[in-house]
Tab-separated table of C-alpha atoms in Angstrom:
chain	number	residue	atom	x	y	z
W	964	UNK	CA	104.673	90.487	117.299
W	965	UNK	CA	106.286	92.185	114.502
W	966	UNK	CA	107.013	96.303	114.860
W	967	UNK	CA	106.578	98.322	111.947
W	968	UNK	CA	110.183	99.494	111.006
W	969	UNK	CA	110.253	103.524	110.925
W	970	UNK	CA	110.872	104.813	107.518
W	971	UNK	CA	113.543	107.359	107.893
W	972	UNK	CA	115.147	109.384	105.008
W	973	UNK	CA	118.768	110.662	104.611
W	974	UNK	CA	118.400	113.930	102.941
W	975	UNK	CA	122.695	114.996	102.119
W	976	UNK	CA	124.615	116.292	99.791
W	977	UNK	CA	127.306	114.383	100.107
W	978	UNK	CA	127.590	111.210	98.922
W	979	UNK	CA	129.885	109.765	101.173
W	980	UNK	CA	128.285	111.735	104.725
W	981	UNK	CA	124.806	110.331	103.105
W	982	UNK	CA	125.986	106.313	102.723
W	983	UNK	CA	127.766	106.348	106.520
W	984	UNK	CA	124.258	108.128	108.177
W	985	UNK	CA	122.283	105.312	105.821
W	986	UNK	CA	124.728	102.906	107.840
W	987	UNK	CA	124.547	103.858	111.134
W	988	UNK	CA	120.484	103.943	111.151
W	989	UNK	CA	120.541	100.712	109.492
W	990	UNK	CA	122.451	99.449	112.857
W	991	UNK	CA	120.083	101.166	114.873
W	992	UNK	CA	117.638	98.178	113.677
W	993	UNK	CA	114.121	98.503	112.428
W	994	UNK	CA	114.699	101.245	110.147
W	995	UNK	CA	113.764	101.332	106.360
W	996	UNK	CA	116.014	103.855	105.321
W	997	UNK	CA	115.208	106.064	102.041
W	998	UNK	CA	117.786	108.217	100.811
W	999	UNK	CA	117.940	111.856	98.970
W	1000	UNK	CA	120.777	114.255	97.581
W	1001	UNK	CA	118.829	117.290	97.775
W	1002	UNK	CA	115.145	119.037	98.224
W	1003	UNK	CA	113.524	118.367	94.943
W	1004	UNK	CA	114.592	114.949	94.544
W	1005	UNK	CA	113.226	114.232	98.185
W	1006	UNK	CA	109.624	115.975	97.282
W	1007	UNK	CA	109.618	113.661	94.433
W	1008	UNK	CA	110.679	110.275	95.870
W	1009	UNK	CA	108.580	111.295	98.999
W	1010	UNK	CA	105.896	112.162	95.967
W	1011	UNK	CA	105.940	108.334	94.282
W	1012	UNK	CA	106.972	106.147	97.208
W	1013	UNK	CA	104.993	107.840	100.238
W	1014	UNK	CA	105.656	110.034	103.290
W	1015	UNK	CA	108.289	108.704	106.070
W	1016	UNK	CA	108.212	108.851	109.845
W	1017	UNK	CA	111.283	111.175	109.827
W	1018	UNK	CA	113.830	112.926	107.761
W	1019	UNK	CA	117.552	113.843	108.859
W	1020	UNK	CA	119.041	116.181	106.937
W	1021	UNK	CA	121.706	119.218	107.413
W	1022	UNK	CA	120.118	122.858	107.169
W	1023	UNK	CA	122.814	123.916	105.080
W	1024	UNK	CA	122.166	122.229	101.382
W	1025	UNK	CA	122.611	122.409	97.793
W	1026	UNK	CA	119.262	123.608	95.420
W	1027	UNK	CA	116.689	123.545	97.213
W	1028	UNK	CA	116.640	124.977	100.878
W	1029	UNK	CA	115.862	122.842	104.132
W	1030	UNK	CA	113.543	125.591	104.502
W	1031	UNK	CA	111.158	125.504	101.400
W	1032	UNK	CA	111.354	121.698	101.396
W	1033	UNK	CA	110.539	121.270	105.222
W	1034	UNK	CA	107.550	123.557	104.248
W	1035	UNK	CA	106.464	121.969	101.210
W	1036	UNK	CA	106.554	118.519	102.598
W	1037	UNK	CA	104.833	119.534	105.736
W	1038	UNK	CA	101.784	121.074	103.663
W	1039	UNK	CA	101.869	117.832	101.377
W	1040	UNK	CA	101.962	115.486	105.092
W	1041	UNK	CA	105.115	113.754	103.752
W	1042	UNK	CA	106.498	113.413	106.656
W	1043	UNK	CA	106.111	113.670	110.107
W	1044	UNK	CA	109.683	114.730	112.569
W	1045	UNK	CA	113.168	116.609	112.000
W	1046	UNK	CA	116.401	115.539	112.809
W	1047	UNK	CA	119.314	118.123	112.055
W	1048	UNK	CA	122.412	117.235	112.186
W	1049	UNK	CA	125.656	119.623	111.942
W	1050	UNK	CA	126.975	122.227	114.427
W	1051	UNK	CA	124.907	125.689	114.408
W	1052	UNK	CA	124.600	128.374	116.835
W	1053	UNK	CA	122.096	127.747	119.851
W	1054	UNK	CA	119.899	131.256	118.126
W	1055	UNK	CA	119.879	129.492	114.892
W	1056	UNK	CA	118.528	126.111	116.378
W	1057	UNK	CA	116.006	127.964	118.155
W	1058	UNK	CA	114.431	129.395	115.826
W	1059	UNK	CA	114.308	126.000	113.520
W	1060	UNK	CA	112.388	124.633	116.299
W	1061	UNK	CA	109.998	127.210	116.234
W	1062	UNK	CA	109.164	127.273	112.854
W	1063	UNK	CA	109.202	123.137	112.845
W	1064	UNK	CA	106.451	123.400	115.604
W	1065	UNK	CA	104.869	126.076	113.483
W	1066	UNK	CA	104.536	123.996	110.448
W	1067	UNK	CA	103.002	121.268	112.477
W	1068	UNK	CA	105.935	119.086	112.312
W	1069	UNK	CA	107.932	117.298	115.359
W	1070	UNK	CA	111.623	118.305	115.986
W	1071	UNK	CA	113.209	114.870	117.353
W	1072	UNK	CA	116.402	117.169	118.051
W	1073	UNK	CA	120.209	117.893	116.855
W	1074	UNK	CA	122.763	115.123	116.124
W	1075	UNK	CA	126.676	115.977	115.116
W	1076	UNK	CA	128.806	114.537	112.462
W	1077	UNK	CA	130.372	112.291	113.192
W	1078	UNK	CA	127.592	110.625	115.336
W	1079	UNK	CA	127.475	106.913	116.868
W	1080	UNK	CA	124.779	104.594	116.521
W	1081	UNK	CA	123.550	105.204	120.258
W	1082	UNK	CA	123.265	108.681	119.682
W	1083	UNK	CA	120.710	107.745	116.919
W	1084	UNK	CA	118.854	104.777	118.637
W	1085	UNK	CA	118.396	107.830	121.221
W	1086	UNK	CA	116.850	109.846	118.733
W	1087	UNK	CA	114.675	106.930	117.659
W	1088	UNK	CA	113.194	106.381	120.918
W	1089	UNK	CA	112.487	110.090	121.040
W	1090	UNK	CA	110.497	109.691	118.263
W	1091	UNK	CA	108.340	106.396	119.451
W	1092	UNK	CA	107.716	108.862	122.423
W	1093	UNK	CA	106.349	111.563	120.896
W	1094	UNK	CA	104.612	110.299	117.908
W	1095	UNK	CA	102.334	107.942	120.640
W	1096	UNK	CA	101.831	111.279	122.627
W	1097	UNK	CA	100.581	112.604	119.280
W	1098	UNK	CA	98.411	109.383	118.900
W	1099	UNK	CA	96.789	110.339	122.090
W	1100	UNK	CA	96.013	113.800	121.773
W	1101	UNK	CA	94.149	112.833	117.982
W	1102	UNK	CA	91.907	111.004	120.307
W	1103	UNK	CA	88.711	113.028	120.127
W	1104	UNK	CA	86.578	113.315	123.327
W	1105	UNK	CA	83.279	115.240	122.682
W	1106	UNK	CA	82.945	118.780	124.323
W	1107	UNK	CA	80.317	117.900	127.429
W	1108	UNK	CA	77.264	119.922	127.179
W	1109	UNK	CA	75.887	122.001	129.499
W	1110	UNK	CA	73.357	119.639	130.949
W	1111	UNK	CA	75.924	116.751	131.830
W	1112	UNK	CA	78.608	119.560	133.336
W	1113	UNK	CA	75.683	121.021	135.798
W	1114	UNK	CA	74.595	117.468	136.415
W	1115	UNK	CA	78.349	115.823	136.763
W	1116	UNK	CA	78.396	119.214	139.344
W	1117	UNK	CA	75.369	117.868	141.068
W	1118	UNK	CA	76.005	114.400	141.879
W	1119	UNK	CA	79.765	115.022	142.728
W	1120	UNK	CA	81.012	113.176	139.711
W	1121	UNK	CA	83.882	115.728	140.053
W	1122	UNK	CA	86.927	114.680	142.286
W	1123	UNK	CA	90.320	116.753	142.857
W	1124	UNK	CA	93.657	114.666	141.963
W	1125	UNK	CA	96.993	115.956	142.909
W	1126	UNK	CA	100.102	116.121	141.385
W	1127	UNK	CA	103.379	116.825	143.419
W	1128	UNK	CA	106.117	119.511	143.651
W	1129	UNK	CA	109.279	118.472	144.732
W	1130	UNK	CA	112.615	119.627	146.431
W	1131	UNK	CA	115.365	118.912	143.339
W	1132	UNK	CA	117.991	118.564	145.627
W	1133	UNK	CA	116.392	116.399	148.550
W	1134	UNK	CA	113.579	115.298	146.395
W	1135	UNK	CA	110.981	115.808	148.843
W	1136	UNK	CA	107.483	116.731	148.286
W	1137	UNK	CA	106.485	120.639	148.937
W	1138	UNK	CA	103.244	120.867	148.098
W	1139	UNK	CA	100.651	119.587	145.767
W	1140	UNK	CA	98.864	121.262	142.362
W	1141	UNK	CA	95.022	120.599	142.923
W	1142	UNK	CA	93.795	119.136	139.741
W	1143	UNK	CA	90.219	117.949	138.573
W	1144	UNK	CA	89.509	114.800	137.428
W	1145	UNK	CA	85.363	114.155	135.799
W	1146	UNK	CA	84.970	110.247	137.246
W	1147	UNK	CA	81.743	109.677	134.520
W	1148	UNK	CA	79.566	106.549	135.048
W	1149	UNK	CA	79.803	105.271	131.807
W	1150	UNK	CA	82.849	106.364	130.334
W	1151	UNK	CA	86.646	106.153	131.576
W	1152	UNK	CA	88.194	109.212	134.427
W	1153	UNK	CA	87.674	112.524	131.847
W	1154	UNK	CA	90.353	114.932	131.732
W	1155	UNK	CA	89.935	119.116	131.763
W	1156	UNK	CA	89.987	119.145	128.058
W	1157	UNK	CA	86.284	117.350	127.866
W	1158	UNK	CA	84.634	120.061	130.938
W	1159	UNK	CA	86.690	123.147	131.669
W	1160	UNK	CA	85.419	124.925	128.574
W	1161	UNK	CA	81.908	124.599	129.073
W	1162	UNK	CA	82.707	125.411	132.969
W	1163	UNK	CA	83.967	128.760	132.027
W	1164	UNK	CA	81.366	129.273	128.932
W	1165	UNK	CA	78.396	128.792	131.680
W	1166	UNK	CA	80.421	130.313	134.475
W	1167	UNK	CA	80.416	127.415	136.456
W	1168	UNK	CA	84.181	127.791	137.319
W	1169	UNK	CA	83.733	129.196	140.989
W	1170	UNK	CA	81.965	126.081	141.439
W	1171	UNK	CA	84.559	123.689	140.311
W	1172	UNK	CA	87.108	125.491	142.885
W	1173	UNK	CA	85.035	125.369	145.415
W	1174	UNK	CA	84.426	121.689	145.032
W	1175	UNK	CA	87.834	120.683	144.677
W	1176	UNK	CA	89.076	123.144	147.706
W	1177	UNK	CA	86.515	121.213	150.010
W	1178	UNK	CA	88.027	118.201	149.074
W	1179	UNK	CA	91.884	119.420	149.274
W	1180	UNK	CA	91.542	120.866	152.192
W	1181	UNK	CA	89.611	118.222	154.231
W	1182	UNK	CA	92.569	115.717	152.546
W	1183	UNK	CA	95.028	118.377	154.413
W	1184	UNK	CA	93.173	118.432	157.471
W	1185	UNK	CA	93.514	114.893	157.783
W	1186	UNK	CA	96.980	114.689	156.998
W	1187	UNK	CA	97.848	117.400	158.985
W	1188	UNK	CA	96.419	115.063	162.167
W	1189	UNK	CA	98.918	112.434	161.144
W	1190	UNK	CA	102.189	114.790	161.400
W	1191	UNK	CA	102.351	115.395	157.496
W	1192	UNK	CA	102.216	119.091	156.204
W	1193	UNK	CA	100.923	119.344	152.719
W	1194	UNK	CA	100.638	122.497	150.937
W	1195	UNK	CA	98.225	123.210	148.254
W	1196	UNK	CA	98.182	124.844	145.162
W	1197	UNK	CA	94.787	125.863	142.898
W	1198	UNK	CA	94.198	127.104	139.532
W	1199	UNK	CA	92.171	129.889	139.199
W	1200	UNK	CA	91.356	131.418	135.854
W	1201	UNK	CA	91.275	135.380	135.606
W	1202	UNK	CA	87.709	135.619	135.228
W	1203	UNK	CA	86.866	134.528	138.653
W	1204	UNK	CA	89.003	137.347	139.919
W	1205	UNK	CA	85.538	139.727	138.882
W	1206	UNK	CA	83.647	138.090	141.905
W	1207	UNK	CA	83.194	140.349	145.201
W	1208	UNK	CA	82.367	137.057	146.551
W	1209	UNK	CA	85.308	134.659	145.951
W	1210	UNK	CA	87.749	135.887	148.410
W	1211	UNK	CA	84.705	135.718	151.009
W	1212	UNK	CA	84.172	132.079	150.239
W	1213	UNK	CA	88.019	131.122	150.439
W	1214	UNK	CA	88.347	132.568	154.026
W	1215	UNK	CA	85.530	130.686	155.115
W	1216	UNK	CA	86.722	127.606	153.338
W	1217	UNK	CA	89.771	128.223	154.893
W	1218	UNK	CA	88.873	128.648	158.678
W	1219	UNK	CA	86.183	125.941	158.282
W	1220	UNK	CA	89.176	123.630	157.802
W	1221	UNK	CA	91.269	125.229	159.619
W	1222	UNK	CA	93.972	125.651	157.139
W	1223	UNK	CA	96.684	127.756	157.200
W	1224	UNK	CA	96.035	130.452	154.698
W	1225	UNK	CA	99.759	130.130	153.771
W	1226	UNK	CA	99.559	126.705	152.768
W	1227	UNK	CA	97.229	127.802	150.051
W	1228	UNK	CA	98.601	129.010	146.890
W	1229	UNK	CA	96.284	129.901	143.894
W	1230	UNK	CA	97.904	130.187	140.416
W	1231	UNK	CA	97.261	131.979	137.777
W	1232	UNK	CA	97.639	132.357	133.810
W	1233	UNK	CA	99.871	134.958	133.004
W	1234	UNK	CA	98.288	135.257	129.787
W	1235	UNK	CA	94.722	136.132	131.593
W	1236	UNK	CA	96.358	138.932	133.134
W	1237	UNK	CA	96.854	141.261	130.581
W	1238	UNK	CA	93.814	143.887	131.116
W	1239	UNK	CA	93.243	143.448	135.662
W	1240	UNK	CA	90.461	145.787	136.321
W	1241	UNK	CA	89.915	147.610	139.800
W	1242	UNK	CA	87.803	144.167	141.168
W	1243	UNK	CA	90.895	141.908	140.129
W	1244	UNK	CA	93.174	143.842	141.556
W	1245	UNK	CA	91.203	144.406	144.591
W	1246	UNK	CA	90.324	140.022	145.082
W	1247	UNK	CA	93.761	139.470	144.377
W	1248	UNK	CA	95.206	141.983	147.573
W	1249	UNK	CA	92.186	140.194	149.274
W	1250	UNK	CA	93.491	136.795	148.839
W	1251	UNK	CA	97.318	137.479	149.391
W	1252	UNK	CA	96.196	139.843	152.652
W	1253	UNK	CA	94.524	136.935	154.518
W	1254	UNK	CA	97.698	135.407	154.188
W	1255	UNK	CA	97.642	132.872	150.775
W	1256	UNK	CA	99.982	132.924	148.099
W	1257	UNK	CA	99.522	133.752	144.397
W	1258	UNK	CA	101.773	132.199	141.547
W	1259	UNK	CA	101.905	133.723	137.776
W	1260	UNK	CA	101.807	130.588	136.247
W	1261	UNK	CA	103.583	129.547	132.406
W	1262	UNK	CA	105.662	132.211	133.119
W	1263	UNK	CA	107.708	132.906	129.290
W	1264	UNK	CA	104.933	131.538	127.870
W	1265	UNK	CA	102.760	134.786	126.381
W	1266	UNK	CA	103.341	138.344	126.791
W	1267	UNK	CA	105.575	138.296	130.136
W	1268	UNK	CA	106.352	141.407	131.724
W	1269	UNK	CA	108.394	142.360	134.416
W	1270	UNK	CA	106.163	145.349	134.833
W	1271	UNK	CA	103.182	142.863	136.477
W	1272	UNK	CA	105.494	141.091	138.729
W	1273	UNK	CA	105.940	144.856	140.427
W	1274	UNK	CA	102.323	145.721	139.892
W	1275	UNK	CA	100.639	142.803	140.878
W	1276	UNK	CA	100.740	140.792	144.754
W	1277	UNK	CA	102.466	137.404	143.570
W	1278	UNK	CA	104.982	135.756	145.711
W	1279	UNK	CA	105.733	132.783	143.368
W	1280	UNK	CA	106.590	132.682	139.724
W	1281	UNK	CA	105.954	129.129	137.751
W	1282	UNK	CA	107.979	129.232	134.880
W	1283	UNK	CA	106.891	127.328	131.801
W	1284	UNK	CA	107.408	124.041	130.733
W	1285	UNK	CA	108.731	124.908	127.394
W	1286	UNK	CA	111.652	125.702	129.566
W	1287	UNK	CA	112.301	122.447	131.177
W	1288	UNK	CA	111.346	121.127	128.066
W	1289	UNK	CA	114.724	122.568	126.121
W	1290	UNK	CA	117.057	123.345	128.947
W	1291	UNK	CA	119.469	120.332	127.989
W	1292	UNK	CA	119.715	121.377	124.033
W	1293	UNK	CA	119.239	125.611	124.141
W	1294	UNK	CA	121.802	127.976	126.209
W	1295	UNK	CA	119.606	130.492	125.614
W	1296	UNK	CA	116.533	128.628	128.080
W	1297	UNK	CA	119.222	127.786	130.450
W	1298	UNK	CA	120.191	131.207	130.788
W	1299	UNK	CA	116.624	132.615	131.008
W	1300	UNK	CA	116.172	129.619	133.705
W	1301	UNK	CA	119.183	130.803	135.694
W	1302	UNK	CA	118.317	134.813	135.207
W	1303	UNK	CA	114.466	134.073	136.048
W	1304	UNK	CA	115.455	132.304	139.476
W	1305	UNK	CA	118.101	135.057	140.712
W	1306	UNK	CA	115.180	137.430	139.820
W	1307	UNK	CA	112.524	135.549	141.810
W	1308	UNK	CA	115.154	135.083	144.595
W	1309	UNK	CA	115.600	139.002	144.472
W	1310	UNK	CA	112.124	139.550	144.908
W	1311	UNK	CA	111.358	137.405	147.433
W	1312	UNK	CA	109.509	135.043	145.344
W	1313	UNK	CA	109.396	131.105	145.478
W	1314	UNK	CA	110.125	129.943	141.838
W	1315	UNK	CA	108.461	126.209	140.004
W	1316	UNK	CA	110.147	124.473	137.043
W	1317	UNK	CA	107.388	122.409	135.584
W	1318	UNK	CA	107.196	120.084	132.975
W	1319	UNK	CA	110.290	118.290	134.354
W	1320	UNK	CA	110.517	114.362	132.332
W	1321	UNK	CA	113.444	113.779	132.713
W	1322	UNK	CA	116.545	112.780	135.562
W	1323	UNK	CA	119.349	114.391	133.127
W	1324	UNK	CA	116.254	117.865	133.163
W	1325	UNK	CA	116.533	117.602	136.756
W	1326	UNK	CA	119.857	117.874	137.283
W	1327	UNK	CA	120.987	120.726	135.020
W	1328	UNK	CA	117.974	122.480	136.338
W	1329	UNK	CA	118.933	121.906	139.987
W	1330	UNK	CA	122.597	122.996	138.996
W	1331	UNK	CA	120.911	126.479	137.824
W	1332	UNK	CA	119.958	127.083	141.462
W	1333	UNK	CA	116.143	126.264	140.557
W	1334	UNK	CA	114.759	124.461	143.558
W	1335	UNK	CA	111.263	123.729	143.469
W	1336	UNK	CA	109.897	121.076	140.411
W	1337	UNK	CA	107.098	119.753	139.078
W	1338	UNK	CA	106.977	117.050	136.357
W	1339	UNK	CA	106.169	113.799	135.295
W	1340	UNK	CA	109.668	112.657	136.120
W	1341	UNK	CA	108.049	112.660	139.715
W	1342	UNK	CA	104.886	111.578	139.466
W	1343	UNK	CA	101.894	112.109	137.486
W	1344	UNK	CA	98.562	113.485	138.822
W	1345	UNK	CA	96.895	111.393	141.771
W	1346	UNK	CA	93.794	110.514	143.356
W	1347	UNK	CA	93.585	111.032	146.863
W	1348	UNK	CA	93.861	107.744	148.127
W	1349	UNK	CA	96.645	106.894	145.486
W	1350	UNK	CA	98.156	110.376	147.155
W	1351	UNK	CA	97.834	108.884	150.439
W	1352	UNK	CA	99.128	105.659	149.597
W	1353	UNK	CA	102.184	107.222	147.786
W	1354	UNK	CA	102.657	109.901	150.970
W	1355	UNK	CA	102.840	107.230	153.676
W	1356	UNK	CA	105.122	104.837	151.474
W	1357	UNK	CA	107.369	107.705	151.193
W	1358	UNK	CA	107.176	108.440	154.431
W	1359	UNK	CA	107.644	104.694	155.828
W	1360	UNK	CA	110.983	104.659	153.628
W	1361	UNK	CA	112.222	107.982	155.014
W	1362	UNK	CA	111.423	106.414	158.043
């Protein structure tokens, strides 16, 4: 089968710099390669001839600023990622990112001059990568109703999955993120994005926990009879902190199973936490007084303040993937990274990286003194007997 080359354009200046890039992405294979001296020409060639896939260009260039033309092709859909090449400061790249994201474009990421042909092949893959993530995520699943959620609810259609943290130095599990997973009868496994809003718009979220704590924590019990420890961890959205009744339910949960409380973690938004009334505050001492642990979850990711890591009772901090996601291009993430870990190690507090993808992610992160991961790089989200499966595997090999 034949692949669809990419169209890429050269937007440069210079002649010479602008023939040598054509070159080397013509080596890379595949590539149709369109090429531009400056902004307005681009618009218009982009104009008559059609958007491309990407466009590599320097941010520093004559008429016409990278700036206005990244904005004006964006709003026109002429093209679709951004590679820069050149040297700028870390701040500088930062921000481009930002306002790339911003302007609903994709920032492939930063390139040198002089460059090789593997460096851009690199890049190219990067791009294959996210443009079919962005292929998925314009698949459109219908919003369930109420009616299907309550009845999904009913017959148990609803089933936790489980996606591991790890040791980054000895690679070993520590624990597990709870996760639900909608198995419908006629359609494929649905993901949060088709349920959890109509959960929390009909207050059916308590529910959902409930339901997928019954089924983590009988998984643990049973686990726990073959010599294997497995912690837990459980989302739990700010709203649910109102109820006089959760923490009740949770310690009965708990000693029903006979779990260790401290091998229960729930995690929470940061972002939900901005206003915590008297009953928030008061099921959140609850929960961490029985002995569980609480996690501010995408840590760096809203309105982070140090203040509510004093104010409120949580003993973990799970820092955001955006920071996993940059740590190999942006000092400034690295040294947030490294500053947020000697803070949680300060305070007595456990810190997660998620969103780790990658082995060359892992290992700066693990050389920052961050210790506990969660990413795809491991493993995705599980059923339980896929969980199982994987768990005595691992443990046969360790073995």
């Amino acid at each position: 089968m034949t692949t669809i080359p990419l169209r890429v354009m050269v937007l440069e200046s210079c002649a010479i710099h602008r023939s040598c890039t054509a070159n080397r992405l013509r080596e890379a294979g595949n590539v149709e390669v369109v090429e531009s001296a400056h902004g307005c020409q681009a618009l218009d060639v982009l104009t008559h001839t059609g958007g491309v896939d990407i466009v590599l260009c320097d941010l520093q260039m004559e008429g016409m600023d990278v700036l206005a033309f990244l904005k004006q092709a964006a709003q026109r859909r002429l093209l679709h990622s951004l590679i820069i090449q050149g040297s700028h400061s870390p701040e500088l790249l930062r921000s481009i990112r930002q306002l790339v994201s911003l302007l609903g474009l994709r920032l492939l990421g930063y390139i040198s001059k002089p460059f090789s042909t593997h460096q851009l092949q690199g890049l190219m893959h990067m791009y294959h990568h996210s443009h079919a993530l962005a292929r998925d995520a314009q698949i459109i699943v219908p919003l369930a109703n109420e009616t299907d959620v309550r009845a999904a609810l009913a017959a148990g259609q609803f089933h936790a999955y489980y996606q591991p943290k790890f040791n980054l130095k000895t690679f070993e599990i520590c624990g597990v993120e709870v996760l639900a997973r909608w198995q419908h009868p006629q359609q494929e496994l649905l993901t949060p994005a088709v349920f959890m809003p109509t959960l929390e718009r009909c207050e059916l979220l308590d529910d959902l926990l409930l339901m997928q704590m019954q089924q983590a924590l009988a998984l643990q019990h049973q686990m726990r009879t073959t010599g294997v420890t497995l912690s837990l961890a459980f989302n739990l959205h700010a709203s649910q902190l109102a109820s006089s009744a959760l923490s009740l339910q949770v310690k009965a949960l708990l000693t029903h199973y006979q779990a260790p409380p401290s091998s229960v973690t729930f995690e929470l938004t940061e972002s939900g936490m901005l206003d915590v009334c008297a009953n928030s505050l008061e099921c959140l001492l609850r929960l961490r007084m029985m002995g569980c642990n609480l996690s501010i979850d995408d840590f760096g990711a809203g309105f982070s303040s140090l203040q509510r890591l004093c104010d409120l009772p949580f003993n973990e901090i799970k820092l955001d993937a955006q920071f996993a996601y940059a740590v190999t291009q942006d000092l400034r993430s690295r040294v947030v990274i490294s500053t947020i870990q000697r803070l949680g190690t300060s305070l007595g507090m456990a810190v997660v990286i998620e969103g780790i993808e990658t082995l060359e992610q892992c290992q700066l992160l693990q050389s920052l003194g961050c210790v506990i991961g969660q990413g795809y790089v491991f493993s995705r989200a599980m059923s339980e007997s896929q969980l199982i499966r994987w768990l005595d595997e691992t443990v046969s090999t360790d073995g």
